Amino acid sequence: ARAPREKPKAEAAPKPRQAPTDEAQMAAAAALARLELKPKAKAPVCSQESIRNQVRKELMAEAAASEKGLPEEEKEQEEGAAAPSVSGVYFICPLTGDVVRKDKKEKHLREAIQAYFSVDPVAASIMEIHTFNKDREKVRVGVETMAKYLDNIYLHPEEEKYRKIKLQNKVFQERISCLEGTHRFFQAVGFETKTLPVPGQGKETQGEQFYVLGEEMLARLEELRDAKEQLLSSEPLRARLDRQLRLFQPSAQAAHFELPDDFYNLSADEIRREQRLRTEAVEKASMLRTRAMREKEEQREMRKYNYTLLRVRFPDGYILQGTFYARESVSVLYNFVREALRDDWLPFELLGPGGLKLMDENLAFNECGLVPSALLSLCWDAAVMADIEAAAEQQPQSPLRPELLARVQTLP
């Protein structure tokens, strides 16, 4: 950074402002070129959008309108003055794009996957298998066994025995039947449930149940192979944390946070009890504990938080707010801020509470003491900003994106 220029003496006549240096003009030209050449956001893929629309239609037919989107009080906040913090933690459904509250997330995800059966039953059943069975080792074993069944059919289509799966088979029961979504997968790829006689027993016996692959699927073996590959390569479907990006006018209340219970692992009663006990014992504890003991206890305290609400105050006073996982890295916050800038290449630093620079972007928020909430400050690179301001022919624009400034809110 450049050293600050000395202020002119009081008795000296003010000097006329000099024209920008060649270096300043080059910096400004580069800044304007970057702005003009910055790539526009890509338009959504039509097929993905049509799928989302279809799933939304299915959900609207099955669920009440009150269960969709943000709660009414949140909508009112967006239309008027924003609350000082947030009303809860929200997620974005990857299938519908709907924003749902944390406690409605799993229910909405189930409904969305169920609706997706009308679009792609094979893919929907695979989503069920990977998403709703929590034991990942059981899922791995079950999926590999299912893939083996399909492999045998694909490699030996002439062998009738490979096209039949006995439902009471011990391996099938222990590895596959116990998993949610597996039966719907077999049905989706073309298997039918049939009762077949047991060899060596009389016709009067009831027989046993099998999955039998339909004859028509022998002409579509490539589809069977593709389904197997999709089954093996899929991952659990996860709703994405909604950052709930907000921009606030400068306010003296920026450091004031009121957080809902969604931000904590503990129940509300447990949180209140722990806060009371800490308040009563804080003086005694600070005298008796060593520094190492205090740091260990602080780390244990940090693990109680699942999420954190962070605010970044810009030099002009504007406040950018977002919701993050407590275990996300500081680099995520830097990217969050860059995405809010008119020019994301502008260099800056983030200062935590107390003015400490966040140098190590690999550290998690809970390792930096930035949970369950924190107010940070942003500092520009002084040399770059000075060059840009010197080269500007008009009043410098705000570094924030215009669409954010158009939606700026007020902290009460």
PDB file of N, CA, C and O in Angstrom, residues 153 156-164 189-192 194 211-221 224:
ATOM      1  N   ILE A 153     -27.443 -59.723 -16.494  1.00  0.00           N
ATOM      2  CA  ILE A 153     -28.426 -59.696 -17.585  1.00  0.00           C
ATOM      3  C   ILE A 153     -27.811 -59.087 -18.843  1.00  0.00           C
ATOM      4  O   ILE A 153     -27.985 -59.605 -19.951  1.00  0.00           O
ATOM      5  N   HIS A 156     -25.175 -61.547 -20.235  1.00  0.00           N
ATOM      6  CA  HIS A 156     -25.694 -62.871 -20.623  1.00  0.00           C
ATOM      7  C   HIS A 156     -27.201 -62.778 -20.896  1.00  0.00           C
ATOM      8  O   HIS A 156     -28.005 -63.406 -20.193  1.00  0.00           O
ATOM      9  N   PRO A 157     -27.611 -62.016 -21.891  1.00  0.00           N
ATOM     10  CA  PRO A 157     -29.051 -61.841 -22.148  1.00  0.00           C
ATOM     11  C   PRO A 157     -29.761 -63.126 -22.536  1.00  0.00           C
ATOM     12  O   PRO A 157     -30.983 -63.243 -22.371  1.00  0.00           O
ATOM     13  N   GLU A 158     -29.008 -64.106 -23.044  1.00  0.00           N
ATOM     14  CA  GLU A 158     -29.628 -65.362 -23.454  1.00  0.00           C
ATOM     15  C   GLU A 158     -29.922 -66.279 -22.274  1.00  0.00           C
ATOM     16  O   GLU A 158     -30.698 -67.241 -22.400  1.00  0.00           O
ATOM     17  N   GLU A 159     -29.339 -65.993 -21.131  1.00  0.00           N
ATOM     18  CA  GLU A 159     -29.532 -66.839 -19.952  1.00  0.00           C
ATOM     19  C   GLU A 159     -30.788 -66.392 -19.201  1.00  0.00           C
ATOM     20  O   GLU A 159     -30.815 -65.337 -18.561  1.00  0.00           O
ATOM     21  N   GLU A 160     -31.827 -67.219 -19.235  1.00  0.00           N
ATOM     22  CA  GLU A 160     -33.093 -66.859 -18.595  1.00  0.00           C
ATOM     23  C   GLU A 160     -32.963 -66.744 -17.082  1.00  0.00           C
ATOM     24  O   GLU A 160     -33.656 -65.941 -16.443  1.00  0.00           O
ATOM     25  N   LYS A 161     -32.067 -67.527 -16.490  1.00  0.00           N
ATOM     26  CA  LYS A 161     -31.954 -67.538 -15.028  1.00  0.00           C
ATOM     27  C   LYS A 161     -31.526 -66.171 -14.476  1.00  0.00           C
ATOM     28  O   LYS A 161     -31.868 -65.811 -13.345  1.00  0.00           O
ATOM     29  N   TYR A 162     -30.765 -65.398 -15.268  1.00  0.00           N
ATOM     30  CA  TYR A 162     -30.312 -64.098 -14.783  1.00  0.00           C
ATOM     31  C   TYR A 162     -31.419 -63.056 -14.799  1.00  0.00           C
ATOM     32  O   TYR A 162     -31.293 -61.995 -14.176  1.00  0.00           O
ATOM     33  N   ARG A 163     -32.491 -63.341 -15.511  1.00  0.00           N
ATOM     34  CA  ARG A 163     -33.590 -62.382 -15.602  1.00  0.00           C
ATOM     35  C   ARG A 163     -34.624 -62.577 -14.504  1.00  0.00           C
ATOM     36  O   ARG A 163     -35.653 -61.907 -14.481  1.00  0.00           O
ATOM     37  N   LYS A 164     -34.351 -63.500 -13.587  1.00  0.00           N
ATOM     38  CA  LYS A 164     -35.257 -63.757 -12.463  1.00  0.00           C
ATOM     39  C   LYS A 164     -34.511 -63.545 -11.147  1.00  0.00           C
ATOM     40  O   LYS A 164     -33.402 -64.039 -10.966  1.00  0.00           O
ATOM     41  N   VAL A 189     -37.010 -50.137 -14.025  1.00  0.00           N
ATOM     42  CA  VAL A 189     -36.152 -50.609 -15.126  1.00  0.00           C
ATOM     43  C   VAL A 189     -36.780 -51.773 -15.885  1.00  0.00           C
ATOM     44  O   VAL A 189     -36.162 -52.304 -16.811  1.00  0.00           O
ATOM     45  N   GLY A 190     -37.996 -52.186 -15.502  1.00  0.00           N
ATOM     46  CA  GLY A 190     -38.690 -53.181 -16.309  1.00  0.00           C
ATOM     47  C   GLY A 190     -38.958 -54.523 -15.668  1.00  0.00           C
ATOM     48  O   GLY A 190     -39.427 -55.450 -16.352  1.00  0.00           O
ATOM     49  N   PHE A 191     -38.693 -54.674 -14.369  1.00  0.00           N
ATOM     50  CA  PHE A 191     -38.993 -55.943 -13.696  1.00  0.00           C
ATOM     51  C   PHE A 191     -40.455 -55.968 -13.265  1.00  0.00           C
ATOM     52  O   PHE A 191     -41.029 -54.943 -12.898  1.00  0.00           O
ATOM     53  N   GLU A 192     -41.039 -57.162 -13.298  1.00  0.00           N
ATOM     54  CA  GLU A 192     -42.408 -57.378 -12.840  1.00  0.00           C
ATOM     55  C   GLU A 192     -42.409 -58.431 -11.747  1.00  0.00           C
ATOM     56  O   GLU A 192     -41.590 -59.355 -11.764  1.00  0.00           O
ATOM     57  N   LYS A 194     -43.791 -61.634 -10.099  1.00  0.00           N
ATOM     58  CA  LYS A 194     -44.529 -62.829 -10.518  1.00  0.00           C
ATOM     59  C   LYS A 194     -44.344 -63.933  -9.494  1.00  0.00           C
ATOM     60  O   LYS A 194     -43.297 -64.045  -8.863  1.00  0.00           O
ATOM     61  N   TYR A 211     -38.810 -61.259  -9.030  1.00  0.00           N
ATOM     62  CA  TYR A 211     -38.776 -60.174  -9.998  1.00  0.00           C
ATOM     63  C   TYR A 211     -38.346 -60.792 -11.320  1.00  0.00           C
ATOM     64  O   TYR A 211     -37.304 -61.440 -11.394  1.00  0.00           O
ATOM     65  N   VAL A 212     -39.142 -60.575 -12.361  1.00  0.00           N
ATOM     66  CA  VAL A 212     -38.831 -61.135 -13.672  1.00  0.00           C
ATOM     67  C   VAL A 212     -38.746 -59.990 -14.674  1.00  0.00           C
ATOM     68  O   VAL A 212     -39.677 -59.174 -14.772  1.00  0.00           O
ATOM     69  N   LEU A 213     -37.635 -59.913 -15.401  1.00  0.00           N
ATOM     70  CA  LEU A 213     -37.452 -58.855 -16.391  1.00  0.00           C
ATOM     71  C   LEU A 213     -38.304 -59.145 -17.623  1.00  0.00           C
ATOM     72  O   LEU A 213     -38.266 -60.248 -18.171  1.00  0.00           O
ATOM     73  N   GLY A 214     -39.073 -58.139 -18.035  1.00  0.00           N
ATOM     74  CA  GLY A 214     -39.934 -58.316 -19.200  1.00  0.00           C
ATOM     75  C   GLY A 214     -39.140 -58.600 -20.466  1.00  0.00           C
ATOM     76  O   GLY A 214     -38.023 -58.093 -20.649  1.00  0.00           O
ATOM     77  N   GLU A 215     -39.717 -59.403 -21.358  1.00  0.00           N
ATOM     78  CA  GLU A 215     -39.042 -59.781 -22.597  1.00  0.00           C
ATOM     79  C   GLU A 215     -38.692 -58.562 -23.451  1.00  0.00           C
ATOM     80  O   GLU A 215     -37.666 -58.547 -24.134  1.00  0.00           O
ATOM     81  N   GLU A 216     -39.523 -57.540 -23.400  1.00  0.00           N
ATOM     82  CA  GLU A 216     -39.277 -56.364 -24.239  1.00  0.00           C
ATOM     83  C   GLU A 216     -37.985 -55.643 -23.867  1.00  0.00           C
ATOM     84  O   GLU A 216     -37.394 -54.925 -24.688  1.00  0.00           O
ATOM     85  N   MET A 217     -37.509 -55.847 -22.621  1.00  0.00           N
ATOM     86  CA  MET A 217     -36.289 -55.168 -22.187  1.00  0.00           C
ATOM     87  C   MET A 217     -35.041 -55.759 -22.829  1.00  0.00           C
ATOM     88  O   MET A 217     -33.981 -55.130 -22.820  1.00  0.00           O
ATOM     89  N   LEU A 218     -35.140 -56.958 -23.396  1.00  0.00           N
ATOM     90  CA  LEU A 218     -33.980 -57.566 -24.054  1.00  0.00           C
ATOM     91  C   LEU A 218     -33.555 -56.753 -25.272  1.00  0.00           C
ATOM     92  O   LEU A 218     -32.390 -56.815 -25.691  1.00  0.00           O
ATOM     93  N   ALA A 219     -34.483 -56.023 -25.839  1.00  0.00           N
ATOM     94  CA  ALA A 219     -34.142 -55.166 -26.976  1.00  0.00           C
ATOM     95  C   ALA A 219     -33.668 -53.787 -26.534  1.00  0.00           C
ATOM     96  O   ALA A 219     -33.326 -52.947 -27.364  1.00  0.00           O
ATOM     97  N   ARG A 220     -33.642 -53.557 -25.214  1.00  0.00           N
ATOM     98  CA  ARG A 220     -33.235 -52.243 -24.678  1.00  0.00           C
ATOM     99  C   ARG A 220     -32.176 -52.417 -23.596  1.00  0.00           C
ATOM    100  O   ARG A 220     -32.220 -51.787 -22.543  1.00  0.00           O
ATOM    101  N   LEU A 221     -31.227 -53.283 -23.872  1.00  0.00           N
ATOM    102  CA  LEU A 221     -30.202 -53.594 -22.874  1.00  0.00           C
ATOM    103  C   LEU A 221     -29.316 -52.396 -22.568  1.00  0.00           C
ATOM    104  O   LEU A 221     -28.770 -52.287 -21.464  1.00  0.00           O
ATOM    105  N   LEU A 224     -30.665 -50.579 -19.744  1.00  0.00           N
ATOM    106  CA  LEU A 224     -30.378 -51.272 -18.493  1.00  0.00           C
ATOM    107  C   LEU A 224     -28.967 -50.956 -18.010  1.00  0.00           C
ATOM    108  O   LEU A 224     -28.740 -50.723 -16.812  1.00  0.00           O
TER     109      LEU A 224
END
